[in-house]
PDB file of C-alpha atoms in Angstrom:
ATOM      1  CA  MET A 128      64.375  23.471 -36.497  1.00 77.00           C
ATOM      2  CA  ARG A 129      61.912  24.157 -33.709  1.00 78.00           C
ATOM      3  CA  GLN A 130      59.025  23.114 -35.968  1.00 83.00           C
ATOM      4  CA  ARG A 131      60.642  19.696 -36.587  1.00 83.00           C
ATOM      5  CA  ILE A 132      60.939  19.098 -32.850  1.00 85.00           C
ATOM      6  CA  TYR A 133      57.247  19.876 -32.412  1.00 82.00           C
ATOM      7  CA  ILE A 134      56.363  17.487 -35.244  1.00 86.00           C
ATOM      8  CA  TRP A 135      58.444  14.671 -33.700  1.00 87.00           C
ATOM      9  CA  ILE A 136      56.858  15.301 -30.299  1.00 86.00           C
ATOM     10  CA  ALA A 137      53.381  15.148 -31.877  1.00 86.00           C
ATOM     11  CA  VAL A 138      54.263  11.885 -33.685  1.00 85.00           C
ATOM     12  CA  ALA A 139      55.560  10.376 -30.426  1.00 84.00           C
ATOM     13  CA  ILE A 140      52.372  11.356 -28.569  1.00 83.00           C
ATOM     14  CA  VAL A 141      50.182   9.882 -31.326  1.00 81.00           C
ATOM     15  CA  LEU A 142      52.176   6.634 -31.289  1.00 79.00           C
ATOM     16  CA  LEU A 143      51.869   6.392 -27.497  1.00 74.00           C
ATOM     17  CA  LEU A 144      48.102   6.877 -27.748  1.00 74.00           C
ATOM     18  CA  VAL A 145      47.658   4.341 -30.581  1.00 72.00           C
ATOM     19  CA  PHE A 146      49.536   1.463 -28.917  1.00 74.00           C
ATOM     20  CA  SER A 147      47.581   1.030 -25.723  1.00 63.00           C
ATOM     21  CA  CYS A 148      46.429  -1.932 -23.604  1.00 64.00           C
ATOM     22  CA  LYS A 149      43.245  -3.833 -24.317  1.00 66.00           C
ATOM     23  CA  THR A 150      41.363  -6.666 -22.659  1.00 66.00           C
ATOM     24  CA  ARG A 151      41.318 -10.188 -24.017  1.00 65.00           C
ATOM     25  CA  TYR A 152      38.367 -12.604 -24.059  1.00 64.00           C
ATOM     26  CA  VAL A 153      39.056 -16.118 -22.751  1.00 60.00           C
ATOM     27  CA  PRO A 154      36.293 -18.757 -22.893  1.00 64.00           C
ATOM     28  CA  VAL A 155      35.679 -20.551 -19.587  1.00 60.00           C
ATOM     29  CA  GLU A 156      33.615 -23.733 -19.267  1.00 64.00           C
ATOM     30  CA  ILE A 157      30.528 -23.968 -17.077  1.00 63.00           C
ATOM     31  CA  LYS A 158      29.492 -27.498 -16.161  1.00 67.00           C
ATOM     32  CA  THR A 159      25.756 -28.144 -15.893  1.00 66.00           C
ATOM     33  CA  THR A 160      23.815 -31.371 -15.520  1.00 67.00           C
ATOM     34  CA  GLU A 161      20.748 -32.564 -17.375  1.00 67.00           C
ATOM     35  CA  THR A 162      18.462 -35.256 -15.964  1.00 68.00           C
ATOM     36  CA  VAL A 163      16.703 -37.783 -18.221  1.00 66.00           C
ATOM     37  CA  GLU A 164      14.116 -40.245 -16.909  1.00 66.00           C
ATOM     38  CA  VAL A 165      13.836 -43.705 -18.490  1.00 63.00           C
ATOM     39  CA  HIS A 166      10.441 -45.387 -18.026  1.00 62.00           C
ATOM     40  CA  ASP A 167      10.807 -48.922 -19.378  1.00 63.00           C
ATOM     41  CA  THR A 168      12.518 -52.074 -18.170  1.00 63.00           C
ATOM     42  CA  THR A 169      12.002 -55.653 -19.369  1.00 65.00           C
ATOM     43  CA  ILE A 170      12.014 -58.677 -17.088  1.00 66.00           C
ATOM     44  CA  THR A 171      12.383 -62.208 -18.515  1.00 68.00           C
ATOM     45  CA  GLU A 172      10.839 -65.167 -16.692  1.00 69.00           C
ATOM     46  CA  ARG A 173      10.910 -68.837 -17.661  1.00 72.00           C
ATOM     47  CA  LEU A 174       7.506 -70.539 -17.705  1.00 66.00           C
ATOM     48  CA  VAL A 175       6.936 -73.689 -15.653  1.00 65.00           C
ATOM     49  CA  PRO A 176       6.215 -76.776 -17.867  1.00 69.00           C
ATOM     50  CA  TYR A 177       2.550 -77.717 -17.514  1.00 66.00           C
ATOM     51  CA  LYS A 178       0.364 -80.544 -18.987  1.00 64.00           C
ATOM     52  CA  ASP A 179      -3.384 -81.108 -18.806  1.00 64.00           C
ATOM     53  CA  SER A 180      -5.433 -83.980 -20.331  1.00 63.00           C
ATOM     54  CA  THR A 181      -9.165 -84.597 -20.691  1.00 61.00           C
ATOM     55  CA  ALA A 182     -11.371 -87.285 -22.356  1.00 63.00           C
ATOM     56  CA  THR A 183     -14.726 -86.574 -24.051  1.00 61.00           C
ATOM     57  CA  ARG A 184     -16.950 -87.936 -26.901  1.00 62.00           C
ATOM     58  CA  ASP A 185     -16.078 -85.473 -29.708  1.00 63.00           C
ATOM     59  CA  THR A 186     -13.873 -84.984 -32.866  1.00 71.00           C
ATOM     60  CA  VAL A 187     -10.053 -84.931 -33.234  1.00 70.00           C
ATOM     61  CA  SER A 188      -8.144 -81.594 -32.895  1.00 76.00           C
ATOM     62  CA  PHE A 189      -4.649 -80.104 -32.468  1.00 76.00           C
ATOM     63  CA  LEU A 190      -3.972 -76.557 -31.240  1.00 77.00           C
ATOM     64  CA  SER A 191      -0.665 -74.709 -30.858  1.00 77.00           C
ATOM     65  CA  ASN A 192       0.579 -71.238 -29.879  1.00 76.00           C
ATOM     66  CA  PRO A 193       4.040 -69.820 -29.029  1.00 72.00           C
ATOM     67  CA  TYR A 194       3.674 -70.857 -25.377  1.00 76.00           C
ATOM     68  CA  ALA A 195       1.678 -74.100 -25.415  1.00 81.00           C
ATOM     69  CA  TYR A 196       0.235 -76.895 -27.548  1.00 85.00           C
ATOM     70  CA  SER A 197      -2.922 -78.989 -27.391  1.00 86.00           C
ATOM     71  CA  TRP A 198      -3.951 -82.192 -29.179  1.00 84.00           C
ATOM     72  CA  ALA A 199      -7.061 -84.339 -29.046  1.00 83.00           C
ATOM     73  CA  ARG A 200      -7.526 -87.944 -30.303  1.00 83.00           C
ATOM     74  CA  TYR A 201     -10.745 -89.881 -30.805  1.00 80.00           C
ATOM     75  CA  SER A 202     -10.663 -93.644 -30.283  1.00 81.00           C
ATOM     76  CA  GLY A 203     -13.492 -96.004 -29.316  1.00 82.00           C
ATOM     77  CA  GLY A 204     -15.973 -93.178 -28.815  1.00 78.00           C
ATOM     78  CA  ILE A 205     -13.678 -91.326 -26.363  1.00 82.00           C
ATOM     79  CA  LEU A 206     -11.721 -88.122 -27.166  1.00 75.00           C
ATOM     80  CA  GLN A 207      -8.342 -87.840 -25.441  1.00 82.00           C
ATOM     81  CA  HIS A 208      -7.173 -84.233 -25.109  1.00 80.00           C
ATOM     82  CA  SER A 209      -3.672 -83.083 -24.001  1.00 85.00           C
ATOM     83  CA  LEU A 210      -2.357 -79.562 -23.312  1.00 84.00           C
ATOM     84  CA  GLY A 211       1.394 -78.842 -22.922  1.00 85.00           C
ATOM     85  CA  ILE A 212       3.839 -75.940 -22.683  1.00 82.00           C
ATOM     86  CA  TRP A 213       6.872 -75.928 -24.963  1.00 80.00           C
ATOM     87  CA  PRO A 214      10.037 -76.836 -22.977  1.00 81.00           C
ATOM     88  CA  ASN A 215      11.975 -73.577 -23.670  1.00 77.00           C
ATOM     89  CA  SER A 216       9.120 -71.074 -23.650  1.00 72.00           C
ATOM     90  CA  VAL A 217       9.932 -67.624 -22.305  1.00 70.00           C
ATOM     91  CA  LEU A 218       7.522 -64.933 -21.158  1.00 68.00           C
ATOM     92  CA  ILE A 219       8.567 -61.277 -21.555  1.00 67.00           C
ATOM     93  CA  VAL A 220       6.831 -58.898 -19.184  1.00 65.00           C
ATOM     94  CA  THR A 221       7.258 -55.134 -19.472  1.00 64.00           C
ATOM     95  CA  VAL A 222       7.160 -53.399 -16.111  1.00 62.00           C
ATOM     96  CA  PRO A 223       7.338 -49.609 -15.778  1.00 60.00           C
ATOM     97  CA  HIS A 224      10.533 -48.675 -13.972  1.00 59.00           C
ATOM     98  CA  TYR A 225      11.709 -45.146 -13.214  1.00 61.00           C
ATOM     99  CA  MET A 226      15.439 -44.613 -13.600  1.00 63.00           C
ATOM    100  CA  THR A 227      17.271 -41.279 -13.641  1.00 66.00           C
ATOM    101  CA  VAL A 228      20.277 -40.770 -15.913  1.00 67.00           C
ATOM    102  CA  THR A 229      22.451 -37.686 -15.339  1.00 69.00           C
ATOM    103  CA  LYS A 230      24.766 -36.401 -18.045  1.00 70.00           C
ATOM    104  CA  ARG A 231      27.108 -33.415 -17.985  1.00 69.00           C
ATOM    105  CA  ILE A 232      26.932 -30.646 -20.524  1.00 68.00           C
ATOM    106  CA  GLU A 233      29.797 -28.196 -20.900  1.00 67.00           C
ATOM    107  CA  VAL A 234      28.786 -24.748 -22.093  1.00 67.00           C
ATOM    108  CA  PRO A 235      31.421 -22.196 -23.072  1.00 68.00           C
ATOM    109  CA  LYS A 236      31.151 -18.806 -21.350  1.00 70.00           C
ATOM    110  CA  ILE A 237      33.181 -15.753 -22.265  1.00 70.00           C
ATOM    111  CA  VAL A 238      34.891 -14.088 -19.327  1.00 69.00           C
ATOM    112  CA  GLU A 239      36.709 -10.797 -19.734  1.00 72.00           C
ATOM    113  CA  VAL A 240      40.303 -11.076 -18.501  1.00 71.00           C
ATOM    114  CA  GLU A 241      42.804  -8.235 -18.450  1.00 79.00           C
ATOM    115  CA  LYS A 242      45.893  -8.830 -20.516  1.00 81.00           C
ATOM    116  CA  LYS A 243      49.187  -8.693 -18.620  1.00 87.00           C
ATOM    117  CA  LEU A 244      51.394  -5.754 -19.530  1.00 87.00           C
ATOM    118  CA  ASN A 245      54.673  -6.405 -21.286  1.00 91.00           C
ATOM    119  CA  TRP A 246      57.875  -4.552 -20.385  1.00 91.00           C
ATOM    120  CA  TRP A 247      57.357  -1.824 -22.985  1.00 90.00           C
ATOM    121  CA  GLN A 248      53.853  -1.008 -21.736  1.00 90.00           C
ATOM    122  CA  LYS A 249      55.069  -0.910 -18.121  1.00 90.00           C
ATOM    123  CA  THR A 250      57.879   1.442 -19.177  1.00 92.00           C
ATOM    124  CA  LYS A 251      55.423   3.743 -20.962  1.00 91.00           C
ATOM    125  CA  ILE A 252      53.235   3.898 -17.855  1.00 89.00           C
ATOM    126  CA  GLU A 253      56.224   4.718 -15.646  1.00 90.00           C
ATOM    127  CA  ILE A 254      57.549   7.389 -18.032  1.00 92.00           C
ATOM    128  CA  GLY A 255      54.038   8.820 -18.380  1.00 89.00           C
ATOM    129  CA  GLY A 256      53.802   9.313 -14.622  1.00 87.00           C
ATOM    130  CA  TRP A 257      57.131  11.127 -14.492  1.00 91.00           C
ATOM    131  CA  SER A 258      56.254  13.258 -17.520  1.00 91.00           C
ATOM    132  CA  MET A 259      52.992  14.366 -15.863  1.00 90.00           C
ATOM    133  CA  ILE A 260      54.972  15.556 -12.814  1.00 91.00           C
ATOM    134  CA  MET A 261      57.483  17.325 -15.062  1.00 92.00           C
ATOM    135  CA  ASN A 262      54.689  19.016 -17.057  1.00 91.00           C
ATOM    136  CA  ILE A 263      53.026  20.280 -13.873  1.00 92.00           C
ATOM    137  CA  LEU A 264      56.357  21.665 -12.618  1.00 94.00           C
ATOM    138  CA  LEU A 265      57.095  23.249 -16.009  1.00 93.00           C
ATOM    139  CA  VAL A 266      53.692  24.936 -16.223  1.00 93.00           C
ATOM    140  CA  SER A 267      53.963  26.219 -12.655  1.00 93.00           C
ATOM    141  CA  MET A 268      57.470  27.597 -13.388  1.00 93.00           C
ATOM    142  CA  MET A 269      56.182  29.316 -16.527  1.00 92.00           C
ATOM    143  CA  ILE A 270      53.347  30.917 -14.542  1.00 91.00           C
ATOM    144  CA  VAL A 271      55.773  32.138 -11.865  1.00 90.00           C
ATOM    145  CA  ARG A 272      58.117  33.533 -14.548  1.00 89.00           C
ATOM    146  CA  TRP A 273      55.258  35.268 -16.309  1.00 87.00           C
ATOM    147  CA  LEU A 274      54.020  36.779 -13.055  1.00 87.00           C
ATOM    148  CA  ARG A 275      57.548  38.046 -12.191  1.00 87.00           C
ATOM    149  CA  LYS A 276      57.979  39.517 -15.633  1.00 86.00           C
ATOM    150  CA  LYS A 277      54.632  41.235 -15.434  1.00 83.00           C
ATOM    151  CA  GLY A 278      55.500  42.584 -12.044  1.00 76.00           C
ATOM    152  CA  GLY A 279      52.354  41.394 -10.343  1.00 60.00           C
ATOM    153  CA  ALA A 280      53.941  39.030  -7.853  1.00 53.00           C
ATOM    154  CA  ARG A 281      56.749  40.796  -6.002  1.00 57.00           C
ATOM    155  CA  ASN A 282      57.259  38.172  -3.327  1.00 57.00           C
ATOM    156  CA  LEU A 283      57.755  35.204  -5.675  1.00 53.00           C
TER     157      LEU A 283
END
């Protein structure tokens, strides 16, 4: 009978030791910023219409490009030359421009957080404290009893 009690006490102690508290990992976000520089900007400007004419003794010609045109006509020994800009011509100029763009990056970070105790764990802690006091009292009583029995401590 006594051996069964000792076995049940040992099983209870092992179970109390196995089911203990542990910490839990909770990811927490850290917000950082990253800066990117953009170095190009385009500016659009409309060209002003422009014409130029000249007369000379030469051959007939016609020239054209995306922005302007030119024609020349020969009549009576005189060459008439005309230069013009197309009415809806547009000039695109690229100007370096420094612009800073800031974007947020969220990086997960693991922070160790203690898990809150449930009622059973709190009860085990409370009972454990009382059992430690009881064990100390029991051991001290056994020592006093042993000393009295032995006869070494007469005043106890």
